[in-house]
C-alpha cells in the first residue's frame, strides 16, 4: 500500500469552531492512525483478519468510552471529541471504527446508562483499557430491521436466568469477553443481559466470506440453555427503547466516522488526479474530473457541518433520534457515493489494494446497512415529520 500522505480537507474553516481540546484529541488520533493503522490495514483486510494488536492503542487514545466519565475509566470527553475520534479512526478503516463504536456505544454505554453500580465498577474500567472486549447482540436471523420481533428468550429459574436463542451479524463476537444481549422475558418484555465467554452453552462462531469490513471480526451469538447469574441483568431500563437508546449513540458516531472514510477517498483522488497525466496534462485539469472533485468537497463540507451541529445538540442533551438518523443516513450515503466516484478517478489503479478507496467502498456497504439501513433511517425521518409510521 502507498504511504499515508493524508491531508484533511477543511474547506469552510470548521477547525475554527473546534476547541483546543477537540483539535488535540483529533490530531492525536490522526497521528495514531497514520502510524499504526495505515501501514497494516490493507494486509489484514486482504487476509480477512482483525488486527488485534490495535486494541491497546485504541484504548490509549481514548477510543473505548471517550464520553464515559473518568471515574469509570472513560476519557470524560464531550460528544464532539467522540465524533472526531470516530472520524479519524474510520479514515483508516470502518472495521476498526466498528470495534471502537461497539465497545463505547453498545457495550460501555448500556452498562453505564442502565447498569447497577456493581456492574459499572466490575466492567467499565476493564472495557476502557481493552483488557475486556465486548459485543452487542440485538439482530437475529429472522429479525434485523424489526428487532422488536426478537425470539431470544430468558426464563427466571429462581436463582438464575436460562437464556436460549441466537444473534447474527455481531461485530467483535468472535473475540469478545462479554456480550450485552437483548432478550425477552416470559412476559415478552425486552431486557439486557451481560453474558460472559465461558458460560456453558454460549458460543460465538465467526461469519466468513465477507466482501465488506474484512478487517473486522463478525459472528453469531448462540445461547443453548445458558445459565446467566441474576446480577447480570441490566436493571436500569427495559423495553425496545433500551437497545434503541444505545443505537442513538452508535449512529451518532457513525455519522462522524463516515466523514473520515469520505475525506480519505477525496484526498486520495485529488492527489492522484494532480499527478496522473493523460492526453498530455494532469487528469485534474479535465472538467469531468473537476466536477467530481468539486462535488465531493461540497458534500464533505455539508456533512461536516451537519455532524458538528449534531454534536453541539448532543452536548446539550437536545439531539433527537430523528436528527441522529438524518445525519447517519446522509453522511454514510455521501461517503459511499464519494468512494464510488473516487474509485473511478483512479482508473485501473482504483481497484487495487495500493490505494484505500476500494476497501472504504466495500466497508461502507456494511455501514449503510448496520445501525439501521438507509431505508429505515428515511422512514424514521418520514415518521418524525408526518407523525405517521410507515414501517408496518
Ligand atoms: P417503535 O414502536 O418505534 O419504538 C419502540 C419503543 O422504543 C422507543 N424508541 C426509542 N427509545 C430510545 N431511543 C430511540 N432511538 C428510540 N426509538 C424508539 C419508542 O418510543 C417505543 O417506546 P414505548 O415506550 O412506546 O414502547 O419500534 P418499532 O418496533 O416500530 O421499530 C422502529 C424502528 C424500525 C425504527 C427500529 O426498530 C429500528 O431502529 N430498526 C433498525 C434496527 C437497527 O438499527 N439495528 C441495529 C443493530 S446493532 C448494529 O447494527 C451494530 S453495528 C455496529 C458496528 O459494527 O459499528
Ligand atoms: P432486513 O431487515 O432483512 O432488511 C432487508 C432490506 O429490507 C433492507 O434493504 C431494508 O432497508 C428493507 N426493509 C426492512 N424493513 C423495511 C420496511 N419496514 N420498509 C421498507 N424497507 C424495509 N447487529 C447487532 O445487533 N450487533 C452488531 O454488532 C452488528 N454488527 C453488524 C456488522 C455487519 C458487518 C453487518 C452487515 C451487520 C451488523 N449488524 C449488527 C446487523 C445490522 O444491524 C442489520 O444487518 C441491519 O439492521 C439490517 O437487518 P437485516 O440485515 O436483517 O436486513
Tab-separated table of C-alpha atoms and ligand atoms in Angstrom:
chain	number	residue	atom	x	y	z
A	1	UNK	CA	0.000	0.000	0.000
A	2	UNK	CA	1.139	3.556	-0.757
A	3	UNK	CA	2.481	5.690	2.154
A	4	UNK	CA	-0.245	7.545	4.045
A	5	UNK	CA	0.021	11.162	2.811
A	6	UNK	CA	-3.455	12.124	4.066
A	7	UNK	CA	-4.243	15.816	4.446
A	8	UNK	CA	-7.663	16.572	5.883
A	9	UNK	CA	-9.879	18.899	3.860
A	10	UNK	CA	-11.382	21.810	5.835
A	11	UNK	CA	-12.983	23.963	3.139
A	12	UNK	CA	-15.143	26.045	5.486
A	13	UNK	CA	-12.556	26.541	8.259
A	14	UNK	CA	-14.541	24.321	10.566
A	15	UNK	CA	-11.423	23.963	12.713
A	16	UNK	CA	-12.142	27.500	13.947
A	17	UNK	CA	-15.321	26.156	15.553
A	18	UNK	CA	-13.474	23.449	17.485
A	19	UNK	CA	-11.910	23.897	20.923
A	20	UNK	CA	-8.212	23.297	21.569
A	21	UNK	CA	-9.149	20.035	23.278
A	22	UNK	CA	-11.128	18.873	20.230
A	23	UNK	CA	-8.159	19.578	17.951
A	24	UNK	CA	-5.714	17.892	20.322
A	25	UNK	CA	-7.837	14.742	20.525
A	26	UNK	CA	-8.431	14.734	16.759
A	27	UNK	CA	-4.768	15.271	15.869
A	28	UNK	CA	-3.550	12.618	18.311
A	29	UNK	CA	-5.966	10.102	16.801
A	30	UNK	CA	-4.923	11.122	13.276
A	31	UNK	CA	-1.257	10.565	14.080
A	32	UNK	CA	-2.009	7.206	15.690
A	33	UNK	CA	-3.977	6.083	12.618
A	34	UNK	CA	-1.118	7.122	10.306
A	35	UNK	CA	1.415	5.313	12.469
A	36	UNK	CA	-0.448	2.153	13.491
A	37	UNK	CA	-3.402	1.555	11.160
A	38	UNK	CA	-2.400	2.693	7.667
A	39	UNK	CA	0.753	0.559	7.332
A	40	UNK	CA	-1.007	-2.729	8.182
A	41	UNK	CA	-4.695	-2.370	7.381
A	42	UNK	CA	-4.707	-3.404	3.740
A	43	UNK	CA	-2.885	-6.622	4.527
A	44	UNK	CA	-5.312	-7.527	7.345
A	45	UNK	CA	-8.311	-6.666	5.149
A	46	UNK	CA	-6.971	-8.804	2.306
A	47	UNK	CA	-6.494	-11.707	4.751
A	48	UNK	CA	-9.900	-11.042	6.372
A	49	UNK	CA	-8.345	-10.788	9.806
A	50	UNK	CA	-8.979	-8.367	12.649
A	51	UNK	CA	-5.692	-6.699	13.736
A	52	UNK	CA	-5.897	-7.434	17.458
A	53	UNK	CA	-2.635	-5.667	18.121
A	54	UNK	CA	-4.507	-2.353	17.682
A	55	UNK	CA	-6.651	-2.869	20.792
A	56	UNK	CA	-4.184	-1.488	23.337
A	57	UNK	CA	-3.511	1.569	21.142
A	58	UNK	CA	-7.238	2.211	20.698
A	59	UNK	CA	-7.568	2.176	24.484
A	60	UNK	CA	-4.601	4.522	24.896
A	61	UNK	CA	-6.015	7.166	22.537
A	62	UNK	CA	-9.297	7.066	24.490
A	63	UNK	CA	-11.358	5.372	21.773
A	64	UNK	CA	-13.000	2.995	24.278
A	65	UNK	CA	-15.593	5.058	26.119
A	66	UNK	CA	-14.468	8.579	25.157
A	67	UNK	CA	-17.520	10.154	26.820
A	68	UNK	CA	-17.766	7.752	29.772
A	69	UNK	CA	-16.771	9.594	32.989
A	70	UNK	CA	-13.216	9.164	34.204
A	71	UNK	CA	-14.374	7.609	37.495
A	72	UNK	CA	-15.359	4.534	35.460
A	73	UNK	CA	-12.185	4.536	33.377
A	74	UNK	CA	-13.546	6.526	30.404
A	75	UNK	CA	-11.868	9.584	28.915
A	76	UNK	CA	-14.593	12.004	30.127
A	77	UNK	CA	-14.615	13.852	26.790
A	78	UNK	CA	-17.554	15.592	25.131
A	79	UNK	CA	-19.595	14.319	22.203
A	80	UNK	CA	-17.700	16.333	19.593
A	81	UNK	CA	-14.422	14.748	20.705
A	82	UNK	CA	-16.108	11.346	20.481
A	83	UNK	CA	-17.213	12.155	16.940
A	84	UNK	CA	-13.778	13.364	15.903
A	85	UNK	CA	-12.172	10.176	17.240
A	86	UNK	CA	-14.624	8.089	15.192
A	87	UNK	CA	-13.945	10.247	12.113
A	88	UNK	CA	-10.199	9.739	12.336
A	89	UNK	CA	-10.384	6.012	13.016
A	90	UNK	CA	-12.769	5.448	10.102
A	91	UNK	CA	-10.425	7.496	7.919
A	92	UNK	CA	-8.160	4.497	8.466
A	93	UNK	CA	-10.809	1.763	8.223
A	94	UNK	CA	-14.521	1.397	9.029
A	95	UNK	CA	-13.887	-2.000	10.633
A	96	UNK	CA	-11.535	-0.561	13.235
A	97	UNK	CA	-14.057	2.206	13.921
A	98	UNK	CA	-16.698	-0.510	14.317
A	99	UNK	CA	-14.695	-2.105	17.100
A	100	UNK	CA	-14.410	1.226	18.889
A	101	UNK	CA	-18.093	2.102	18.294
A	102	UNK	CA	-19.332	-1.203	19.623
A	103	UNK	CA	-17.085	-1.118	22.678
A	104	UNK	CA	-18.023	2.505	23.502
A	105	UNK	CA	-21.641	2.982	22.494
A	106	UNK	CA	-23.063	-0.518	22.512
A	107	UNK	CA	-21.245	-2.130	25.438
A	108	UNK	CA	-19.922	0.580	27.775
A	109	UNK	CA	-22.878	2.927	27.208
A	110	UNK	CA	-25.646	0.432	28.186
A	111	UNK	CA	-23.652	-0.680	31.239
A	112	UNK	CA	-23.091	2.962	32.181
A	113	UNK	CA	-26.672	4.095	31.476
A	114	UNK	CA	-28.685	1.033	32.579
A	115	UNK	CA	-26.245	-0.918	34.780
A	116	UNK	CA	-26.078	-1.229	38.571
A	117	UNK	CA	-23.189	0.415	40.431
A	118	UNK	CA	-21.610	-3.047	40.871
A	119	UNK	CA	-21.844	-3.746	37.133
A	120	UNK	CA	-20.319	-0.362	36.285
A	121	UNK	CA	-17.394	-0.938	38.660
A	122	UNK	CA	-16.880	-4.517	37.523
A	123	UNK	CA	-16.911	-3.984	33.767
A	124	UNK	CA	-16.331	-0.362	32.719
A	125	UNK	CA	-12.687	0.159	33.788
A	126	UNK	CA	-11.620	-3.094	32.089
A	127	UNK	CA	-13.576	-2.248	28.942
A	128	UNK	CA	-11.903	1.193	28.834
A	129	UNK	CA	-8.408	-0.316	28.870
A	130	UNK	CA	-9.293	-3.013	26.350
A	131	UNK	CA	-8.422	-5.689	28.914
A	132	UNK	CA	-12.003	-6.808	28.345
A	133	UNK	CA	-13.724	-6.554	24.949
A	134	UNK	CA	-17.463	-6.579	24.394
A	135	UNK	CA	-20.093	-7.052	21.713
A	136	UNK	CA	-23.781	-6.169	21.343
A	137	UNK	CA	-26.413	-8.731	20.391
A	138	UNK	CA	-29.641	-7.285	19.037
A	139	UNK	CA	-30.021	-8.570	15.442
A	140	UNK	CA	-31.299	-12.115	14.921
A	141	UNK	CA	-31.519	-14.348	11.844
A	142	UNK	CA	-35.240	-13.518	11.451
A	143	UNK	CA	-35.247	-10.008	12.917
A	144	UNK	CA	-32.922	-7.296	11.606
A	145	UNK	CA	-34.741	-4.036	10.894
A	146	UNK	CA	-37.507	-5.209	13.203
A	147	UNK	CA	-35.668	-6.060	16.441
A	148	UNK	CA	-38.914	-5.855	18.425
A	149	UNK	CA	-39.837	-9.258	16.955
A	150	UNK	CA	-36.816	-10.976	18.566
A	151	UNK	CA	-37.144	-14.618	19.548
A	152	UNK	CA	-34.255	-14.911	22.038
A	153	UNK	CA	-35.831	-15.638	25.429
A	154	UNK	CA	-34.869	-15.991	29.085
A	155	UNK	CA	-36.714	-17.696	31.922
A	156	UNK	CA	-36.499	-16.945	35.609
A	157	UNK	CA	-35.271	-20.165	37.238
A	158	UNK	CA	-35.250	-18.775	40.788
A	159	UNK	CA	-31.524	-18.405	41.412
A	160	UNK	CA	-30.532	-17.682	37.762
A	161	UNK	CA	-31.931	-16.961	34.284
A	162	UNK	CA	-31.934	-19.554	31.493
A	163	UNK	CA	-31.168	-18.000	28.103
A	164	UNK	CA	-31.988	-19.538	24.702
A	165	UNK	CA	-31.784	-18.139	21.177
A	166	UNK	CA	-29.348	-16.785	18.606
A	167	UNK	CA	-27.981	-13.473	17.345
A	168	UNK	CA	-26.472	-12.908	13.902
A	169	UNK	CA	-24.115	-10.306	12.394
A	170	UNK	CA	-22.465	-9.393	15.668
A	171	UNK	CA	-19.328	-7.229	15.399
A	172	UNK	CA	-16.474	-8.392	17.663
A	173	UNK	CA	-18.372	-11.529	18.766
A	174	UNK	CA	-15.596	-13.991	17.828
A	175	UNK	CA	-13.170	-12.488	20.357
A	176	UNK	CA	-15.416	-10.617	22.814
A	177	UNK	CA	-15.141	-11.461	26.510
A	178	UNK	CA	-18.690	-10.284	27.218
A	179	UNK	CA	-21.852	-9.751	25.197
A	180	UNK	CA	-24.636	-7.292	26.020
A	181	UNK	CA	-27.566	-9.396	24.836
A	182	UNK	CA	-31.162	-8.266	24.337
A	183	UNK	CA	-33.762	-10.937	25.072
A	184	UNK	CA	-37.422	-11.236	26.075
A	185	UNK	CA	-38.592	-12.480	29.474
A	186	UNK	CA	-41.629	-14.737	29.926
A	187	UNK	CA	-43.944	-11.705	29.690
A	188	UNK	CA	-42.347	-10.702	26.347
A	189	UNK	CA	-40.554	-7.660	27.791
A	190	UNK	CA	-37.068	-6.919	26.380
A	191	UNK	CA	-34.164	-6.768	28.854
A	192	UNK	CA	-30.378	-6.503	28.546
A	193	UNK	CA	-28.218	-9.302	29.976
A	194	UNK	CA	-24.428	-9.455	30.267
A	195	UNK	CA	-23.311	-12.865	29.021
A	196	UNK	CA	-19.697	-13.855	29.639
A	197	UNK	CA	-17.465	-16.029	27.482
A	198	UNK	CA	-17.028	-19.381	29.147
A	199	UNK	CA	-20.634	-19.711	30.329
A	200	UNK	CA	-21.854	-23.215	29.432
A	201	UNK	CA	-23.993	-23.300	26.276
A	202	UNK	CA	-22.656	-19.972	24.923
A	203	UNK	CA	-20.742	-19.990	21.622
A	204	UNK	CA	-19.643	-17.316	19.108
A	205	UNK	CA	-18.913	-18.794	15.649
A	206	UNK	CA	-17.303	-16.409	13.158
A	207	UNK	CA	-19.034	-15.358	9.916
A	208	UNK	CA	-16.680	-15.826	6.957
A	209	UNK	CA	-16.590	-14.835	3.272
A	210	UNK	CA	-17.478	-11.162	3.760
A	211	UNK	CA	-16.532	-8.749	0.957
A	212	UNK	CA	-17.012	-5.860	3.383
A	213	UNK	CA	-15.493	-4.961	6.768
A	214	UNK	CA	-12.922	-7.651	6.177
A	215	UNK	CA	-10.631	-6.316	8.916
A	216	UNK	CA	-13.470	-6.596	11.462
A	217	UNK	CA	-14.488	-9.857	13.114
A	218	UNK	CA	-18.211	-10.560	12.717
A	219	UNK	CA	-20.014	-13.572	14.125
A	220	UNK	CA	-23.003	-15.157	15.799
A	221	UNK	CA	-24.020	-15.490	19.421
A	222	UNK	CA	-25.647	-18.835	20.207
A	223	UNK	CA	-27.335	-19.483	23.540
A	224	UNK	CA	-28.305	-23.006	24.382
A	225	UNK	CA	-29.638	-23.218	27.946
A	226	UNK	CA	-27.101	-20.641	29.153
A	227	UNK	CA	-27.341	-20.067	32.924
A	228	UNK	CA	-26.967	-16.305	33.407
A	229	UNK	CA	-26.500	-15.069	37.011
A	230	UNK	CA	-29.309	-12.764	38.095
A	231	UNK	CA	-26.860	-9.977	38.876
A	232	UNK	CA	-26.026	-9.832	35.122
A	233	UNK	CA	-29.394	-8.324	34.172
A	234	UNK	CA	-29.188	-4.576	33.420
A	235	UNK	CA	-31.680	-3.157	35.929
A	236	UNK	CA	-31.937	0.461	34.749
A	237	UNK	CA	-34.129	0.220	31.644
A	238	UNK	CA	-36.172	-2.327	29.727
A	239	UNK	CA	-38.342	-2.445	26.608
A	240	UNK	CA	-37.204	-1.883	22.997
A	241	UNK	CA	-36.283	1.697	23.887
A	242	UNK	CA	-33.311	0.369	25.915
A	243	UNK	CA	-31.327	-1.083	22.961
A	244	UNK	CA	-32.585	1.679	20.656
A	245	UNK	CA	-31.153	4.251	23.080
A	246	UNK	CA	-27.708	2.673	22.614
A	247	UNK	CA	-28.155	2.837	18.843
A	248	UNK	CA	-28.612	6.604	19.089
A	249	UNK	CA	-25.096	6.890	20.450
A	250	UNK	CA	-23.531	4.488	17.935
A	251	UNK	CA	-25.357	6.039	14.954
A	252	UNK	CA	-24.109	9.458	16.047
A	253	UNK	CA	-20.519	8.146	15.988
A	254	UNK	CA	-21.068	6.639	12.535
A	255	UNK	CA	-22.306	9.997	11.199
A	256	UNK	CA	-18.826	11.331	12.020
A	257	UNK	CA	-16.979	8.165	11.047
A	258	UNK	CA	-18.350	8.198	7.501
A	259	UNK	CA	-16.832	11.666	7.009
A	260	UNK	CA	-13.428	10.141	7.702
A	261	UNK	CA	-13.840	7.495	5.007
A	262	UNK	CA	-15.079	10.142	2.559
A	263	UNK	CA	-12.183	12.508	3.344
A	264	UNK	CA	-9.680	9.742	2.717
A	265	UNK	CA	-11.241	8.892	-0.668
A	266	UNK	CA	-11.407	12.558	-1.697
A	267	UNK	CA	-7.838	13.292	-0.601
A	268	UNK	CA	-6.523	10.214	-2.406
A	269	UNK	CA	-8.428	11.044	-5.618
A	270	UNK	CA	-7.331	14.696	-5.551
A	271	UNK	CA	-3.658	13.783	-5.149
A	272	UNK	CA	-3.875	11.105	-7.841
A	273	UNK	CA	-5.669	13.403	-10.285
A	274	UNK	CA	-2.977	16.063	-9.928
A	275	UNK	CA	-0.206	13.522	-10.551
A	276	UNK	CA	-1.729	11.304	-13.232
A	277	UNK	CA	-1.181	12.590	-16.770
A	278	UNK	CA	-3.283	11.599	-19.794
A	279	UNK	CA	-3.533	13.355	-23.150
A	280	UNK	CA	-0.578	15.495	-22.111
A	281	UNK	CA	-1.977	17.032	-18.918
A	282	UNK	CA	-2.954	16.029	-15.365
A	283	UNK	CA	-6.413	14.437	-15.302
A	284	UNK	CA	-7.275	17.052	-12.608
A	285	UNK	CA	-7.294	19.548	-15.494
A	286	UNK	CA	-10.273	17.923	-17.220
A	287	UNK	CA	-13.692	19.366	-16.445
A	288	UNK	CA	-15.272	15.960	-15.816
A	289	UNK	CA	-12.738	15.147	-13.087
A	290	UNK	CA	-13.060	18.636	-11.571
A	291	UNK	CA	-16.823	18.180	-11.387
A	292	UNK	CA	-16.324	15.006	-9.372
A	293	UNK	CA	-13.816	16.623	-7.002
A	294	UNK	CA	-15.857	19.823	-6.582
A	295	UNK	CA	-18.982	17.835	-5.747
A	296	UNK	CA	-17.045	15.670	-3.295
A	297	UNK	CA	-15.667	18.604	-1.299
A	298	UNK	CA	-19.113	20.247	-1.299
A	299	UNK	CA	-20.747	17.120	0.115
A	300	UNK	CA	-17.971	16.559	2.674
A	301	UNK	CA	-18.313	20.159	3.873
A	302	UNK	CA	-22.091	19.810	4.263
A	303	UNK	CA	-21.618	16.547	6.172
A	304	UNK	CA	-19.018	18.146	8.460
A	305	UNK	CA	-21.426	20.961	9.344
A	306	UNK	CA	-24.280	18.503	9.954
A	307	UNK	CA	-22.127	16.400	12.281
A	308	UNK	CA	-20.774	19.400	14.165
A	309	UNK	CA	-24.232	20.872	14.800
A	310	UNK	CA	-25.484	17.445	15.879
A	311	UNK	CA	-22.521	17.228	18.258
A	312	UNK	CA	-23.457	20.593	19.781
A	313	UNK	CA	-27.041	19.389	20.245
A	314	UNK	CA	-25.789	16.136	21.774
A	315	UNK	CA	-23.546	18.016	24.184
A	316	UNK	CA	-26.621	19.982	25.278
A	317	UNK	CA	-28.694	16.776	25.604
A	318	UNK	CA	-31.040	18.001	22.868
A	319	UNK	CA	-30.266	15.741	19.869
A	320	UNK	CA	-33.297	13.672	18.877
A	321	UNK	CA	-33.323	10.137	17.478
A	322	UNK	CA	-34.655	11.512	14.185
A	323	UNK	CA	-31.886	14.115	13.935
A	324	UNK	CA	-29.299	11.379	14.518
A	325	UNK	CA	-30.961	9.210	11.855
A	326	UNK	CA	-30.789	12.033	9.335
A	327	UNK	CA	-27.061	12.539	9.931
A	328	UNK	CA	-26.233	8.806	9.845
A	329	UNK	CA	-28.192	8.322	6.639
A	330	UNK	CA	-26.913	11.421	4.868
A	331	UNK	CA	-23.269	11.069	5.815
A	332	UNK	CA	-22.935	7.371	5.018
A	333	UNK	CA	-24.700	7.860	1.690
A	334	UNK	CA	-22.407	10.804	0.966
A	335	UNK	CA	-19.345	8.678	1.787
A	336	UNK	CA	-20.338	5.679	-0.320
A	337	UNK	CA	-21.068	7.911	-3.337
A	338	UNK	CA	-17.712	9.656	-2.945
A	339	UNK	CA	-15.941	6.297	-2.644
A	340	UNK	CA	-17.548	5.104	-5.896
A	341	UNK	CA	-16.624	8.307	-7.789
A	342	UNK	CA	-13.109	8.395	-6.320
A	343	UNK	CA	-12.502	4.802	-7.321
A	344	UNK	CA	-13.337	5.628	-10.922
A	345	UNK	CA	-10.958	8.588	-10.867
A	346	UNK	CA	-8.074	6.212	-10.175
A	347	UNK	CA	-8.904	4.121	-13.231
A	348	UNK	CA	-7.495	0.604	-13.024
A	349	UNK	CA	-5.332	1.508	-10.012
A	350	UNK	CA	-8.562	2.186	-8.133
A	351	UNK	CA	-9.401	-1.489	-7.872
A	352	UNK	CA	-6.112	-2.442	-6.226
A	353	UNK	CA	-5.056	-2.527	-2.592
A	354	UNK	CA	-2.336	0.009	-3.399
A	355	UNK	CA	-4.944	2.629	-2.526
A	356	UNK	CA	-7.532	2.668	0.266
A	357	UNK	CA	-10.563	3.631	-1.833
A	358	UNK	CA	-11.938	0.231	-2.829
A	359	UNK	CA	-11.598	-1.018	0.764
A	360	UNK	CA	-13.544	2.039	2.014
A	361	UNK	CA	-16.148	1.494	-0.703
A	362	UNK	CA	-16.708	-2.123	0.283
A	363	UNK	CA	-16.687	-1.306	4.004
A	364	UNK	CA	-19.342	1.354	3.508
A	365	UNK	CA	-21.735	-1.288	2.143
A	366	UNK	CA	-21.900	-2.604	5.715
A	367	UNK	CA	-22.015	0.844	7.267
A	368	UNK	CA	-25.019	1.804	5.126
A	369	UNK	CA	-26.756	-1.391	6.331
A	370	UNK	CA	-25.908	-1.704	10.003
A	371	UNK	CA	-27.202	0.509	12.811
A	372	UNK	CA	-30.400	0.842	10.775
A	373	UNK	CA	-30.453	0.594	6.997
A	374	UNK	CA	-30.578	3.580	4.651
A	375	UNK	CA	-34.308	2.866	4.155
A	376	UNK	CA	-35.093	2.592	7.857
A	377	UNK	CA	-33.487	5.963	8.580
A	378	UNK	CA	-35.526	7.568	5.834
A	379	UNK	CA	-38.659	6.107	7.423
A	380	UNK	CA	-37.598	7.454	10.828
A	381	UNK	CA	-37.378	10.942	9.272
A	382	UNK	CA	-40.681	10.369	7.491
A	383	UNK	CA	-42.406	9.345	10.718
A	384	UNK	CA	-40.913	12.314	12.545
A	385	UNK	CA	-42.098	14.945	10.079
A	386	UNK	CA	-45.531	13.451	9.318
A	387	UNK	CA	-46.368	11.845	12.653
A	388	UNK	CA	-47.297	8.670	10.751
A	389	UNK	CA	-45.173	5.491	10.966
A	390	UNK	CA	-44.644	3.743	7.624
A	391	UNK	CA	-42.695	0.738	8.970
A	392	UNK	CA	-45.659	-1.594	9.254
B	1	LIG	P1	-41.177	1.796	17.991
B	1	LIG	O1	-42.601	1.422	18.283
B	1	LIG	O2	-40.890	2.961	17.102
B	1	LIG	O3	-40.384	2.023	19.346
B	1	LIG	C1	-40.420	1.060	20.402
B	1	LIG	C2	-40.120	1.794	21.691
B	1	LIG	O4	-38.789	2.303	21.666
B	1	LIG	C3	-38.819	3.743	21.804
B	1	LIG	N1	-37.764	4.265	20.931
B	1	LIG	C4	-36.608	4.720	21.389
B	1	LIG	N2	-36.142	4.876	22.624
B	1	LIG	C5	-34.902	5.360	22.775
B	1	LIG	N3	-34.118	5.680	21.743
B	1	LIG	C6	-34.557	5.527	20.460
B	1	LIG	N4	-33.756	5.808	19.438
B	1	LIG	C7	-35.861	5.034	20.239
B	1	LIG	N5	-36.595	4.750	19.145
B	1	LIG	C8	-37.760	4.274	19.590
B	1	LIG	C9	-40.205	4.145	21.379
B	1	LIG	O5	-40.560	5.368	21.951
B	1	LIG	C10	-41.022	2.991	21.904
B	1	LIG	O6	-41.156	3.151	23.317
B	1	LIG	P2	-42.514	2.711	24.051
B	1	LIG	O7	-42.277	3.081	25.464
B	1	LIG	O8	-43.608	3.478	23.365
B	1	LIG	O9	-42.616	1.224	23.818
B	1	LIG	O10	-40.445	0.481	17.440
B	1	LIG	P3	-40.674	-0.344	16.118
B	1	LIG	O11	-40.738	-1.771	16.506
B	1	LIG	O12	-41.795	0.244	15.299
B	1	LIG	O13	-39.291	-0.137	15.333
B	1	LIG	C11	-38.881	1.122	14.952
B	1	LIG	C12	-37.576	1.043	14.155
B	1	LIG	C13	-37.773	0.295	12.852
B	1	LIG	C14	-37.179	2.466	13.856
B	1	LIG	C15	-36.455	0.426	14.987
B	1	LIG	O14	-36.768	-0.794	15.445
B	1	LIG	C16	-35.121	0.433	14.310
B	1	LIG	O15	-34.373	1.389	14.507
B	1	LIG	N6	-34.711	-0.606	13.494
B	1	LIG	C17	-33.375	-0.732	12.973
B	1	LIG	C18	-32.622	-1.779	13.753
B	1	LIG	C19	-31.197	-1.408	13.957
B	1	LIG	O16	-30.753	-0.295	13.806
B	1	LIG	N7	-30.417	-2.397	14.377
B	1	LIG	C20	-29.051	-2.161	14.685
B	1	LIG	C21	-28.430	-3.369	15.359
B	1	LIG	S1	-26.886	-3.017	16.154
B	1	LIG	C22	-25.806	-2.809	14.888
B	1	LIG	O17	-26.105	-2.787	13.740
B	1	LIG	C23	-24.418	-2.605	15.321
B	1	LIG	S2	-23.287	-2.394	14.036
B	1	LIG	C24	-22.061	-1.758	14.966
B	1	LIG	C25	-20.779	-1.591	14.306
B	1	LIG	O18	-20.127	-2.603	13.929
B	1	LIG	O19	-20.323	-0.407	14.217
B	2	LIG	P1	-33.537	-6.714	6.785
B	2	LIG	O1	-34.143	-6.105	7.985
B	2	LIG	O2	-33.995	-8.074	6.388
B	2	LIG	O3	-33.727	-5.719	5.564
B	2	LIG	C1	-33.574	-6.137	4.203
B	2	LIG	C2	-33.993	-4.962	3.316
B	2	LIG	O4	-35.381	-4.663	3.561
B	2	LIG	C3	-33.216	-3.687	3.615
B	2	LIG	O5	-32.949	-3.005	2.422
B	2	LIG	C4	-34.175	-2.864	4.467
B	2	LIG	O6	-33.976	-1.475	4.339
B	2	LIG	C5	-35.538	-3.281	3.872
B	2	LIG	N1	-36.618	-3.126	4.854
B	2	LIG	C6	-36.777	-3.766	6.035
B	2	LIG	N2	-37.879	-3.348	6.660
B	2	LIG	C7	-38.427	-2.395	5.871
B	2	LIG	C8	-39.563	-1.544	5.980
B	2	LIG	N3	-40.358	-1.561	7.049
B	2	LIG	N4	-39.821	-0.699	4.980
B	2	LIG	C9	-39.005	-0.624	3.890
B	2	LIG	N5	-37.920	-1.392	3.718
B	2	LIG	C10	-37.628	-2.259	4.714
B	2	LIG	N6	-26.345	-6.159	14.669
B	2	LIG	C11	-26.167	-6.221	16.017
B	2	LIG	O7	-27.107	-6.419	16.776
B	2	LIG	N7	-24.926	-6.075	16.553
B	2	LIG	C12	-23.826	-5.862	15.791
B	2	LIG	O8	-22.707	-5.711	16.315
B	2	LIG	C13	-23.976	-5.828	14.361
B	2	LIG	N8	-22.893	-5.714	13.558
B	2	LIG	C14	-23.040	-5.841	12.197
B	2	LIG	C15	-21.912	-5.927	11.380
B	2	LIG	C16	-22.055	-6.116	9.997
B	2	LIG	C17	-20.834	-6.255	9.147
B	2	LIG	C18	-23.348	-6.171	9.424
B	2	LIG	C19	-23.525	-6.338	7.948
B	2	LIG	C20	-24.457	-6.095	10.224
B	2	LIG	C21	-24.327	-5.947	11.626
B	2	LIG	N9	-25.441	-5.957	12.481
B	2	LIG	C22	-25.287	-5.982	13.842
B	2	LIG	C23	-26.771	-6.202	11.928
B	2	LIG	C24	-27.407	-4.977	11.256
B	2	LIG	O9	-27.847	-4.056	12.197
B	2	LIG	C25	-28.556	-5.489	10.372
B	2	LIG	O10	-27.946	-6.155	9.266
B	2	LIG	C26	-29.459	-4.374	9.917
B	2	LIG	O11	-30.168	-3.807	10.997
B	2	LIG	C27	-30.461	-4.847	8.837
B	2	LIG	O12	-31.055	-6.044	9.199
B	2	LIG	P2	-31.093	-7.266	8.153
B	2	LIG	O13	-29.713	-7.497	7.674
B	2	LIG	O14	-31.795	-8.395	8.807
B	2	LIG	O15	-31.940	-6.732	6.919
